[in-house]
CSV table of C-alpha atoms and ligand atoms in Angstrom, one decimal:
chain,number,residue,atom,x,y,z
A,214,MET,CA,-12.8,26.1,25.2
A,215,THR,CA,-12.1,22.6,26.4
A,216,GLU,CA,-8.9,20.8,25.2
A,217,ALA,CA,-9.7,18.1,22.6
A,218,GLN,CA,-9.2,14.5,24.0
A,219,PRO,CA,-6.4,12.6,22.1
A,220,LEU,CA,-7.6,9.8,19.9
A,221,VAL,CA,-6.1,6.6,21.3
A,222,LEU,CA,-6.1,3.5,19.0
A,223,SER,CA,-5.9,-0.1,20.1
A,224,THR,CA,-3.2,-2.4,18.7
A,225,PRO,CA,-4.5,-5.9,18.0
A,226,HIS,CA,-1.7,-8.5,18.4
A,227,ALA,CA,-1.1,-12.2,18.9
A,228,ALA,CA,-1.0,-13.9,22.3
A,229,ALA,CA,2.4,-13.7,24.1
A,230,GLY,CA,4.8,-16.6,23.9
A,231,ALA,CA,5.8,-19.2,21.4
A,232,PRO,CA,2.9,-20.2,19.1
A,233,SER,CA,2.9,-23.5,17.1
A,234,GLY,CA,3.5,-23.4,13.4
A,235,ARG,CA,-0.2,-24.1,12.8
A,236,VAL,CA,-1.3,-21.1,14.9
A,237,ILE,CA,1.1,-18.8,13.0
A,238,ALA,CA,-0.1,-20.2,9.6
A,239,LYS,CA,-3.8,-19.6,10.6
A,240,ALA,CA,-3.0,-16.0,11.6
A,241,LEU,CA,-1.2,-15.4,8.3
A,242,ARG,CA,-4.3,-16.7,6.5
A,243,ASP,CA,-7.0,-14.9,8.5
A,244,ASN,CA,-5.4,-11.7,9.7
A,245,ALA,CA,-1.6,-11.4,9.3
A,246,ILE,CA,-1.5,-8.5,11.8
A,247,LEU,CA,-2.2,-11.1,14.4
A,248,VAL,CA,1.1,-12.9,13.9
A,249,PHE,CA,2.9,-10.2,15.9
A,250,PRO,CA,3.1,-10.9,19.6
A,251,PRO,CA,3.1,-8.1,22.3
A,252,GLU,CA,6.9,-8.5,22.9
A,253,ALA,CA,7.5,-7.5,19.2
A,254,PHE,CA,6.3,-4.0,20.1
A,255,GLU,CA,9.0,-3.7,22.8
A,256,GLU,CA,12.0,-5.6,21.7
A,257,ASP,CA,14.7,-5.5,19.0
A,258,VAL,CA,14.3,-9.0,17.7
A,259,VAL,CA,11.8,-11.8,18.3
A,260,ARG,CA,12.6,-15.3,17.0
A,261,ARG,CA,10.3,-18.3,16.7
A,262,SER,CA,10.2,-21.5,14.8
A,263,PHE,CA,7.8,-22.1,11.9
A,264,PHE,CA,7.9,-25.8,10.8
A,265,GLY,CA,11.6,-26.0,11.2
A,266,ARG,CA,12.4,-22.6,9.8
A,267,GLN,CA,13.4,-19.6,11.9
A,268,GLN,CA,11.1,-16.6,11.7
A,269,ILE,CA,12.6,-13.3,12.8
A,270,ILE,CA,10.6,-10.2,13.6
A,271,LEU,CA,13.3,-7.5,13.2
A,272,ASN,CA,13.1,-3.9,14.6
A,273,ARG,CA,16.7,-3.0,15.0
A,274,ALA,CA,17.8,-0.2,12.6
A,275,ALA,CA,21.2,-1.7,11.8
A,276,GLY,CA,19.6,-5.0,10.9
A,277,ILE,CA,16.9,-3.4,8.7
A,278,HIS,CA,19.6,-1.3,6.9
A,279,HIS,CA,21.7,-4.4,6.3
A,280,ILE,CA,18.8,-6.5,4.8
A,281,LEU,CA,17.0,-3.9,2.8
A,282,VAL,CA,19.8,-1.6,1.8
A,283,GLU,CA,23.2,-3.2,2.1
A,284,ASN,CA,23.0,-6.9,1.3
A,285,THR,CA,19.8,-7.1,-0.7
A,286,GLU,CA,21.2,-9.9,-2.9
A,287,ASN,CA,20.9,-12.3,0.0
A,288,TYR,CA,17.3,-11.6,0.7
A,289,ARG,CA,14.5,-12.7,-1.7
A,290,ARG,CA,10.7,-12.6,-1.7
A,291,THR,CA,9.3,-15.8,0.0
A,292,PRO,CA,7.6,-18.6,-1.9
A,293,ALA,CA,4.3,-17.7,-0.1
A,294,THR,CA,4.5,-14.1,-1.2
A,295,MET,CA,5.2,-15.3,-4.8
A,296,ARG,CA,2.3,-17.7,-4.7
A,297,MET,CA,-0.2,-15.1,-3.3
A,298,LEU,CA,0.8,-12.2,-5.5
A,299,ARG,CA,1.9,-13.9,-8.8
A,300,PRO,CA,-1.6,-14.5,-10.1
A,301,LEU,CA,-2.2,-10.8,-10.2
A,302,LEU,CA,1.2,-9.3,-10.5
A,303,GLY,CA,2.9,-11.9,-12.7
A,304,ASN,CA,6.6,-11.1,-13.2
A,305,GLY,CA,6.1,-7.4,-13.1
A,306,LEU,CA,8.3,-4.9,-11.1
A,307,LEU,CA,7.2,-6.0,-7.7
A,308,LEU,CA,7.9,-9.7,-8.0
A,309,SER,CA,10.8,-9.8,-10.5
A,310,GLN,CA,14.3,-10.4,-9.3
A,311,GLY,CA,18.0,-10.0,-10.3
A,312,GLU,CA,18.8,-8.5,-13.7
A,313,ASP,CA,15.3,-8.7,-14.9
A,314,TRP,CA,14.2,-6.5,-12.0
A,315,LYS,CA,17.0,-4.0,-12.6
A,316,HIS,CA,15.9,-3.5,-16.2
A,317,GLN,CA,12.2,-3.1,-15.2
A,318,ARG,CA,13.1,-0.7,-12.5
A,319,ARG,CA,15.2,1.5,-14.8
A,320,THR,CA,12.4,1.6,-17.3
A,321,VAL,CA,9.5,2.4,-14.9
A,322,ALA,CA,11.2,4.7,-12.3
A,323,PRO,CA,11.5,7.8,-14.6
A,324,ALA,CA,7.7,7.9,-15.0
A,325,PHE,CA,7.4,8.4,-11.3
A,326,ALA,CA,10.1,11.0,-10.8
A,327,ALA,CA,9.4,14.3,-9.0
A,328,ARG,CA,9.2,16.1,-12.4
A,329,THR,CA,6.1,14.2,-13.4
A,330,MET,CA,4.2,15.1,-10.2
A,331,PRO,CA,2.6,18.3,-11.6
A,332,LEU,CA,1.0,16.3,-14.4
A,333,LEU,CA,-0.2,13.7,-11.9
A,334,ALA,CA,-1.6,16.3,-9.5
A,335,ARG,CA,-3.8,17.6,-12.3
A,336,HIS,CA,-5.2,14.1,-12.9
A,337,VAL,CA,-5.8,13.6,-9.2
A,338,ALA,CA,-7.6,16.9,-8.8
A,339,ARG,CA,-9.8,16.3,-11.8
A,340,ALA,CA,-10.9,12.8,-10.7
A,341,THR,CA,-11.4,13.9,-7.1
A,342,GLU,CA,-13.6,16.8,-8.2
A,343,ALA,CA,-15.8,14.3,-10.0
A,344,THR,CA,-16.0,12.0,-6.9
A,345,VAL,CA,-16.8,14.9,-4.6
A,346,ALA,CA,-19.6,16.0,-7.0
A,347,GLY,CA,-20.9,12.5,-7.1
A,348,LEU,CA,-21.0,12.2,-3.3
A,349,ALA,CA,-22.5,15.7,-2.9
A,350,GLY,CA,-25.3,14.8,-5.4
A,351,SER,CA,-26.0,11.4,-3.9
A,352,ALA,CA,-29.3,10.8,-2.2
A,353,GLU,CA,-27.6,8.2,0.1
A,354,ARG,CA,-27.4,9.4,3.7
A,355,HIS,CA,-24.8,6.9,4.7
A,356,VAL,CA,-21.7,6.6,2.6
A,357,ASP,CA,-19.2,3.7,2.3
A,358,LEU,CA,-15.9,5.6,2.0
A,359,LEU,CA,-13.8,2.5,1.6
A,360,THR,CA,-15.5,1.6,-1.7
A,361,ALA,CA,-15.5,5.3,-2.7
A,362,MET,CA,-11.8,5.7,-2.1
A,363,GLN,CA,-10.8,2.5,-3.8
A,364,SER,CA,-12.8,3.5,-6.8
A,365,LEU,CA,-11.3,7.0,-6.9
A,366,ALA,CA,-7.8,5.6,-6.5
A,367,LEU,CA,-8.4,3.2,-9.4
A,368,GLU,CA,-9.7,6.0,-11.6
A,369,ILE,CA,-6.6,8.1,-10.8
A,370,ALA,CA,-4.3,5.1,-11.6
A,371,GLY,CA,-6.1,4.6,-15.0
A,372,ASN,CA,-6.2,8.3,-16.0
A,373,SER,CA,-2.7,9.2,-14.9
A,374,MET,CA,-0.7,6.2,-16.0
A,375,PHE,CA,-2.7,5.0,-19.0
A,376,SER,CA,-4.9,7.9,-20.1
A,377,LEU,CA,-8.0,5.7,-19.7
A,378,ALA,CA,-11.3,6.2,-17.8
A,379,MET,CA,-11.6,3.1,-15.7
A,380,GLU,CA,-15.4,3.2,-15.2
A,381,ARG,CA,-16.0,0.5,-17.7
A,382,TYR,CA,-13.5,-1.9,-16.1
A,383,ARG,CA,-14.1,-1.0,-12.5
A,384,PRO,CA,-16.8,-3.5,-11.4
A,385,GLU,CA,-14.9,-6.5,-12.9
A,386,LEU,CA,-11.5,-5.3,-11.7
A,387,ARG,CA,-12.6,-4.6,-8.2
A,388,ASP,CA,-14.6,-7.7,-8.0
A,389,LEU,CA,-11.7,-9.8,-9.1
A,390,ILE,CA,-9.2,-8.2,-6.6
A,391,THR,CA,-11.6,-8.3,-3.6
A,392,GLY,CA,-12.7,-11.8,-4.5
A,393,TYR,CA,-9.1,-13.0,-4.8
A,394,THR,CA,-7.9,-11.3,-1.6
A,395,ALA,CA,-10.9,-12.7,0.4
A,396,GLY,CA,-10.3,-16.2,-1.0
A,397,LEU,CA,-7.5,-17.7,-2.9
A,398,GLY,CA,-5.1,-14.8,-2.1
A,399,ARG,CA,-5.0,-16.1,1.5
A,400,PRO,CA,-2.2,-18.6,2.0
A,401,SER,CA,-2.9,-22.2,3.0
A,402,LEU,CA,-0.4,-24.3,5.1
A,403,LEU,CA,0.9,-26.0,2.0
A,404,ASP,CA,1.6,-22.6,0.4
A,405,PHE,CA,4.2,-22.1,3.1
A,406,LEU,CA,5.6,-25.7,3.1
A,407,LEU,CA,5.9,-26.6,-0.6
A,408,PRO,CA,8.8,-25.4,-2.7
A,409,LEU,CA,7.7,-22.9,-5.3
A,410,ALA,CA,8.4,-25.4,-8.1
A,411,ILE,CA,5.6,-27.7,-6.8
A,412,PRO,CA,2.2,-26.3,-7.2
A,413,SER,CA,0.0,-26.3,-4.1
A,414,PRO,CA,-3.7,-27.1,-4.5
A,415,ARG,CA,-4.5,-23.4,-4.3
A,416,ASP,CA,-2.0,-22.6,-7.0
A,417,LEU,CA,-4.0,-24.7,-9.4
A,418,ALA,CA,-7.2,-22.7,-8.6
A,419,ARG,CA,-5.1,-19.5,-8.8
A,420,ARG,CA,-4.2,-20.2,-12.4
A,421,ARG,CA,-7.9,-19.8,-13.3
A,422,VAL,CA,-7.9,-16.3,-11.6
A,423,ARG,CA,-4.8,-15.5,-13.5
A,424,ARG,CA,-6.4,-16.3,-16.8
A,425,ARG,CA,-9.4,-14.1,-16.0
A,426,TRP,CA,-7.1,-11.3,-14.8
A,427,VAL,CA,-4.8,-11.4,-17.8
A,428,GLY,CA,-7.8,-11.3,-20.1
A,429,LEU,CA,-9.1,-8.2,-18.4
A,430,ILE,CA,-5.7,-6.4,-18.5
A,431,GLY,CA,-5.4,-7.5,-22.1
A,432,ARG,CA,-8.7,-5.7,-22.9
A,433,ILE,CA,-7.5,-2.5,-21.1
A,434,ILE,CA,-4.3,-2.6,-23.2
A,435,ALA,CA,-6.2,-3.2,-26.4
A,436,GLU,CA,-8.4,-0.1,-25.7
A,437,ARG,CA,-5.3,1.9,-24.9
A,438,ARG,CA,-3.5,0.8,-28.1
A,439,GLU,CA,-6.4,2.1,-30.2
A,440,LYS,CA,-5.7,5.5,-28.7
A,441,ALA,CA,-2.0,5.3,-29.6
A,442,SER,CA,-0.5,8.3,-31.3
A,443,ALA,CA,2.6,8.8,-33.3
A,444,GLU,CA,3.6,11.8,-31.2
A,445,ALA,CA,5.9,11.9,-28.2
A,446,PRO,CA,5.1,9.5,-25.4
A,447,ARG,CA,2.1,10.8,-23.5
A,448,ASP,CA,2.0,8.5,-20.5
A,449,LEU,CA,3.4,5.5,-18.8
A,450,PHE,CA,1.8,3.1,-21.3
A,451,ASP,CA,3.7,4.8,-24.2
A,452,LEU,CA,6.9,4.7,-22.2
A,453,LEU,CA,6.5,1.0,-21.3
A,454,SER,CA,5.4,-0.2,-24.7
A,455,THR,CA,8.4,1.5,-26.4
A,456,ALA,CA,11.0,0.9,-23.7
A,457,ARG,CA,14.0,-1.1,-24.9
A,458,ASP,CA,16.5,-3.1,-22.9
A,459,PRO,CA,19.6,-1.0,-22.9
A,460,GLU,CA,21.7,-4.1,-23.7
A,461,THR,CA,19.7,-6.2,-26.0
A,462,GLY,CA,17.4,-3.5,-27.5
A,463,ALA,CA,14.4,-5.8,-26.9
A,464,LEU,CA,10.9,-4.4,-26.2
A,465,PHE,CA,8.8,-5.8,-23.3
A,466,SER,CA,7.1,-9.0,-24.5
A,467,ALA,CA,3.3,-8.9,-24.8
A,468,GLU,CA,3.2,-11.0,-21.6
A,469,GLY,CA,5.8,-8.7,-19.9
A,470,LEU,CA,3.7,-5.6,-20.7
A,471,VAL,CA,0.6,-7.2,-19.2
A,472,ASP,CA,2.4,-8.0,-16.0
A,473,GLN,CA,3.8,-4.5,-15.7
A,474,ILE,CA,0.5,-2.8,-16.3
A,475,ALA,CA,-1.3,-5.3,-13.9
A,476,THR,CA,1.3,-4.5,-11.2
A,477,LEU,CA,1.0,-0.8,-11.5
A,478,ILE,CA,-2.8,-0.8,-11.6
A,479,ALA,CA,-3.1,-3.3,-8.6
A,480,ALA,CA,-0.2,-2.0,-6.5
A,481,GLY,CA,-1.0,1.6,-7.4
A,482,HIS,CA,-4.6,1.8,-6.3
A,483,GLU,CA,-5.3,-0.9,-3.6
A,484,THR,CA,-2.7,0.6,-1.2
A,485,THR,CA,-3.5,4.3,-1.8
A,486,GLY,CA,-7.3,3.5,-1.6
A,487,VAL,CA,-6.9,2.0,1.9
A,488,ALA,CA,-4.5,4.8,3.0
A,489,LEU,CA,-7.2,7.3,2.1
A,490,PHE,CA,-9.9,5.3,3.8
A,491,TRP,CA,-7.8,5.1,7.1
A,492,SER,CA,-7.0,8.8,6.9
A,493,LEU,CA,-10.7,9.7,6.6
A,494,TRP,CA,-11.6,7.2,9.3
A,495,LEU,CA,-9.1,8.8,11.8
A,496,VAL,CA,-10.1,12.3,10.9
A,497,ALA,CA,-13.8,11.5,11.4
A,498,ALA,CA,-13.0,10.5,14.9
A,499,ALA,CA,-10.8,13.6,15.6
A,500,PRO,CA,-12.9,16.7,15.0
A,501,ASP,CA,-10.1,19.1,16.1
A,502,VAL,CA,-7.8,17.6,13.4
A,503,GLN,CA,-10.6,17.8,10.8
A,504,GLU,CA,-11.3,21.4,11.5
A,505,ARG,CA,-7.6,22.3,11.2
A,506,LEU,CA,-7.5,20.4,7.9
A,507,ALA,CA,-10.6,22.3,6.7
A,508,ALA,CA,-9.0,25.6,7.7
A,509,GLU,CA,-5.9,24.8,5.7
A,510,GLY,CA,-7.8,23.9,2.6
A,511,GLU,CA,-10.4,26.7,2.9
A,512,ARG,CA,-8.2,29.5,1.5
A,513,LEU,CA,-6.6,27.3,-1.2
A,514,ASP,CA,-7.6,26.6,-4.8
A,515,LEU,CA,-7.4,22.8,-5.1
A,516,GLY,CA,-8.7,22.6,-8.7
A,517,PRO,CA,-6.7,20.8,-11.5
A,518,ASP,CA,-5.0,24.0,-12.8
A,519,ASN,CA,-3.6,24.8,-9.4
A,520,ALA,CA,-3.1,21.4,-7.9
A,521,ALA,CA,0.7,21.2,-8.4
A,522,GLU,CA,1.4,24.7,-7.0
A,523,VAL,CA,-0.9,24.2,-4.0
A,524,LEU,CA,0.7,20.9,-2.8
A,525,PRO,CA,3.6,22.4,-0.9
A,526,LYS,CA,1.1,24.5,1.0
A,527,LEU,CA,-0.8,21.5,2.3
A,528,VAL,CA,1.6,21.1,5.2
A,529,TYR,CA,-0.9,19.9,7.8
A,530,THR,CA,-2.8,17.7,5.4
A,531,ARG,CA,0.4,15.9,4.5
A,532,ALA,CA,1.2,15.4,8.1
A,533,VAL,CA,-2.2,13.8,8.7
A,534,VAL,CA,-1.5,11.5,5.7
A,535,GLN,CA,1.9,10.5,7.1
A,536,GLU,CA,0.4,9.9,10.6
A,537,ALA,CA,-2.4,7.7,9.1
A,538,LEU,CA,0.3,5.8,7.2
A,539,ARG,CA,2.1,5.3,10.5
A,540,LEU,CA,-0.9,4.0,12.4
A,541,TYR,CA,-2.4,2.0,9.5
A,542,PRO,CA,0.4,1.2,7.1
A,543,PRO,CA,-1.3,-0.4,4.0
A,544,ALA,CA,1.8,-2.6,3.5
A,545,PHE,CA,1.8,-3.9,7.1
A,546,THR,CA,4.9,-6.1,6.6
A,547,ILE,CA,7.9,-6.5,4.3
A,548,VAL,CA,9.0,-10.2,4.3
A,549,ARG,CA,12.3,-11.7,3.0
A,550,LEU,CA,13.8,-15.1,2.8
A,551,ALA,CA,17.5,-15.4,3.6
A,552,LYS,CA,19.5,-17.4,1.0
A,553,HIS,CA,22.6,-17.7,3.0
A,554,ALA,CA,23.4,-17.3,6.7
A,555,ASP,CA,24.3,-13.7,7.5
A,556,ASP,CA,25.1,-11.2,10.2
A,557,ALA,CA,22.6,-8.4,9.9
A,558,GLY,CA,23.8,-5.6,12.1
A,559,GLY,CA,24.8,-8.0,14.9
A,560,ILE,CA,21.7,-10.2,14.4
A,561,GLN,CA,22.5,-13.8,13.3
A,562,VAL,CA,20.2,-14.8,10.4
A,563,PRO,CA,20.4,-18.5,9.5
A,564,ALA,CA,20.1,-19.7,5.9
A,565,GLY,CA,16.4,-20.2,5.0
A,566,ALA,CA,15.1,-17.8,7.8
A,567,ILE,CA,12.1,-15.7,7.1
A,568,VAL,CA,12.6,-12.1,8.2
A,569,PHE,CA,9.6,-9.8,8.9
A,570,ILE,CA,10.4,-6.1,8.8
A,571,ALA,CA,6.9,-4.9,9.7
A,572,PRO,CA,5.7,-1.3,9.5
A,573,TRP,CA,2.7,-2.4,11.6
A,574,VAL,CA,5.1,-3.3,14.4
A,575,LEU,CA,7.8,-0.6,13.9
A,576,HIS,CA,5.3,2.2,13.7
A,577,ARG,CA,3.7,1.3,17.0
A,578,HIS,CA,6.9,0.2,18.8
A,579,ARG,CA,7.1,1.5,22.4
A,580,ARG,CA,10.8,2.3,22.3
A,581,LEU,CA,10.7,4.0,18.9
A,582,TRP,CA,7.8,6.4,19.5
A,583,VAL,CA,6.3,8.5,22.2
A,584,GLN,CA,2.7,7.4,22.9
A,585,PRO,CA,2.6,5.3,19.8
A,586,GLU,CA,-1.1,4.6,20.0
A,587,VAL,CA,-2.1,8.3,20.0
A,588,PHE,CA,-3.1,9.8,16.7
A,589,ASP,CA,-1.0,12.9,16.5
A,590,PRO,CA,-0.2,14.5,13.1
A,591,ALA,CA,2.0,17.0,14.8
A,592,ARG,CA,4.7,14.3,14.8
A,593,PHE,CA,5.2,15.1,11.1
A,594,LEU,CA,5.0,18.8,11.1
A,595,PRO,CA,8.1,20.9,10.1
A,596,GLY,CA,10.2,21.8,13.1
A,597,THR,CA,9.4,18.5,14.9
A,598,PRO,CA,12.4,16.1,14.9
A,599,PRO,CA,11.8,13.5,12.2
A,600,PRO,CA,11.3,9.9,13.1
A,601,ASP,CA,14.3,7.5,13.0
A,602,ARG,CA,14.9,6.6,9.3
A,603,PHE,CA,14.3,2.9,10.0
A,604,ALA,CA,11.4,3.4,12.5
A,605,TYR,CA,9.0,4.7,9.8
A,606,LEU,CA,8.9,2.6,6.6
A,607,PRO,CA,5.4,2.9,5.0
A,608,PHE,CA,7.1,2.6,1.6
A,609,GLY,CA,10.0,0.4,2.5
A,610,VAL,CA,13.6,1.5,2.0
A,611,GLY,CA,16.6,0.7,-0.2
A,612,PRO,CA,16.7,-0.3,-3.9
A,613,ARG,CA,13.2,-1.9,-3.7
A,614,VAL,CA,11.6,1.1,-2.0
A,615,CYS,CA,8.1,1.8,-3.4
A,616,VAL,CA,8.5,3.2,-6.9
A,617,GLY,CA,5.1,5.0,-6.5
A,618,ALA,CA,5.8,6.6,-3.1
A,619,GLN,CA,5.7,10.2,-4.3
A,620,PHE,CA,2.7,9.5,-6.5
A,621,ALA,CA,0.9,8.0,-3.5
A,622,LEU,CA,1.7,10.9,-1.1
A,623,THR,CA,0.7,13.5,-3.7
A,624,GLU,CA,-2.5,11.7,-4.4
A,625,ALA,CA,-3.5,11.1,-0.7
A,626,THR,CA,-2.7,14.7,0.3
A,627,LEU,CA,-4.7,16.2,-2.5
A,628,VAL,CA,-7.7,13.9,-2.1
A,629,LEU,CA,-7.8,14.3,1.7
A,630,ALA,CA,-7.6,18.1,1.4
A,631,THR,CA,-10.4,18.2,-1.2
A,632,MET,CA,-12.7,15.8,0.7
A,633,ILE,CA,-12.4,17.8,3.9
A,634,LYS,CA,-12.8,21.1,2.2
A,635,ALA,CA,-16.1,19.8,0.7
A,636,PHE,CA,-17.5,17.9,3.6
A,637,ARG,CA,-17.7,17.6,7.4
A,638,ILE,CA,-17.3,13.9,7.9
A,639,GLU,CA,-18.6,11.8,10.8
A,640,ARG,CA,-18.9,8.2,11.5
A,641,ALA,CA,-22.5,6.9,11.2
A,642,ASP,CA,-22.1,4.5,14.1
A,643,ASP,CA,-19.8,3.6,17.0
A,644,ASP,CA,-19.1,0.0,16.0
A,645,PRO,CA,-15.4,-0.7,16.4
A,646,VAL,CA,-13.4,-1.1,13.2
A,647,MET,CA,-10.6,-3.5,13.4
A,648,PRO,CA,-7.6,-3.6,11.0
A,649,VAL,CA,-7.1,-6.9,9.1
A,650,GLY,CA,-3.9,-7.8,7.3
A,651,ILE,CA,-4.8,-9.5,4.1
A,652,VAL,CA,-2.4,-8.4,1.3
A,653,THR,CA,-3.0,-4.8,2.6
A,654,THR,CA,-4.3,-3.4,5.9
A,655,GLN,CA,-8.1,-3.5,5.4
A,656,PRO,CA,-10.9,-2.6,7.8
A,657,ASP,CA,-12.8,-5.7,9.0
A,658,HIS,CA,-16.0,-4.2,7.5
A,659,PRO,CA,-16.7,-1.0,5.4
A,660,PRO,CA,-18.0,1.4,8.1
A,661,LEU,CA,-20.5,4.0,7.0
A,662,PHE,CA,-20.0,7.8,7.2
A,663,LEU,CA,-22.2,10.9,7.3
A,664,LEU,CA,-21.1,13.6,4.9
A,665,GLN,CA,-22.3,17.1,5.5
A,666,PRO,CA,-21.4,19.6,2.7
A,667,ARG,CA,-19.5,22.5,4.2
A,668,ARG,CA,-21.1,25.1,2.0
B,30,HEM,C1,0.0,4.5,0.2
B,30,HEM,C2,0.3,3.8,-0.9
B,30,HEM,C3,1.5,2.8,-1.0
B,30,HEM,C4,2.1,2.1,-0.1
B,30,HEM,C5,1.9,2.1,1.4
B,30,HEM,C6,3.1,1.3,-0.8
B,30,HEM,C7,4.0,0.4,-0.1
B,30,HEM,C8,5.0,-0.2,-0.8
B,30,HEM,C9,6.1,-1.0,-0.1
B,30,HEM,C10,6.3,-1.1,1.4
B,30,HEM,C11,6.9,-1.5,-1.1
B,30,HEM,C12,8.2,-2.2,-0.9
B,30,HEM,C13,8.0,-3.7,-0.8
B,30,HEM,C14,9.2,-4.5,-0.5
B,30,HEM,O1,10.3,-4.0,-0.3
B,30,HEM,O2,9.1,-5.7,-0.4
B,30,HEM,C15,6.3,-1.1,-2.4
B,30,HEM,C16,6.8,-1.5,-3.6
B,30,HEM,C17,6.2,-1.2,-4.8
B,30,HEM,N1,5.2,-0.3,-5.0
B,30,HEM,FE1,4.2,0.7,-3.5
B,30,HEM,N2,3.0,1.5,-2.1
B,30,HEM,C18,2.0,2.4,-2.3
B,30,HEM,C19,1.6,3.0,-3.5
B,30,HEM,C20,2.1,2.6,-4.7
B,30,HEM,C21,1.7,3.2,-6.0
B,30,HEM,C22,0.8,4.4,-6.2
B,30,HEM,C23,2.4,2.5,-7.0
B,30,HEM,C24,2.4,2.6,-8.5
B,30,HEM,C25,1.8,3.5,-9.1
B,30,HEM,C26,3.1,1.4,-6.3
B,30,HEM,C27,3.9,0.5,-6.9
B,30,HEM,C28,4.9,-0.3,-6.3
B,30,HEM,C29,5.8,-1.2,-7.0
B,30,HEM,C30,5.8,-1.4,-8.5
B,30,HEM,C31,6.6,-1.7,-6.1
B,30,HEM,C32,7.8,-2.7,-6.3
B,30,HEM,C33,9.1,-1.9,-6.5
B,30,HEM,C34,10.3,-2.8,-6.7
B,30,HEM,O3,10.3,-3.9,-6.2
B,30,HEM,O4,11.2,-2.3,-7.4
B,30,HEM,N3,3.0,1.6,-4.9
B,30,HEM,N4,5.2,-0.3,-2.1
């Protein structure tokens, strides 16, 4: 038998050197992955100037620890991030700050604790079975797995967090999110330059999107309220709508509840959907990995009643998911604005500097990984030395680490195992697929796949 050839990926990046502010702003609008120059993948720190502000691309562990774990009070979300995400996420968990954030985090986090994973696994398995049955029964020869995985992730988010089938809302919800990320969600030059208090021209148009989005989430909440029961809390909706501030005893306001639910639906499915897409895309190009995945799933019952018990046995599948999150991290960068000047692990950060801690860069850094461009799930198998804690950050780190990380890993592992158990998956063509950073790491087009049922 011949040895399988390793799958080697390309790493799109900016041109080397010091680009002008306009060139950086254009990259941030069109494809934010292209703001990172080749030297960022070799060095600890890259500095450049952006309209009088310093931008720092930071790869040094001590500096990352300082900013994301130790001195978080000094580092805030940037005005551009707020402008881009606020129309969809409002003042929910992801964008809130200070005391407000602490209260929201305390309220939301228990719903995503390890003990709730068995319940979640059941929802995931049930929704995935339905998707697999739909794909198997479809007359389409060529399948768009990006759309299929985004739809499945949305269904899982709706079922597991809010006990709702999302079918009725899916077209409008997906249409709104994809339309927004392709258009007004992209930052203009003024989005970077104007203080947050002064609306940019795009902010005015974003208000219209916000009104439509709030209306849609309001309808979802209204449907869920009709299903309310007087019994013990059933799901995240019950927890959120009855959660009281420990100090004031106040409930979430109606507006606050909309923002929380909007955040969890949007952040909870868009990222996991693309993670699943990239996992399947990689596996379709690496038949040896795919066969090993199929062999792992073959002997296991992945159905809803057994999903929680089977998870620890999906060791190879989980390693494939982790490797896909390394190569195509859905959150390609974490960005912070420094309030005051600071020393971050020996790196001088001036007041007002914008710091990029970028999984896209860290995960492909030549000094942090052996053969970073090779797809090799074995890096994450038990017995292999784990990556440096600050070299692998698909979910961030510190107090603002992703609240849904366990949820996302559980979901991605079960869905990948079930898909590969059901189908042999191949790419329908050899056209290159390029990653594009717009809010999340998307493919530049939805490639088509051939699905052949395994039995
Ligand atoms: C593969 C899937 C996912 C990835 C790669 C991902 C990535 C991230 C990252 C990197 C952060 C930290 C951002 C920062 O520090 O600025 C974050 C925060 C967050 N994520 Fe995720 N996420 C995923 C899935 C989910 C899911 C399933 C949910 C909810 C159900 C979720 C909800 C959130 C929320 C609410 C925050 C803000 C937490 C806070 O600020 O306290 N994410 N995510």
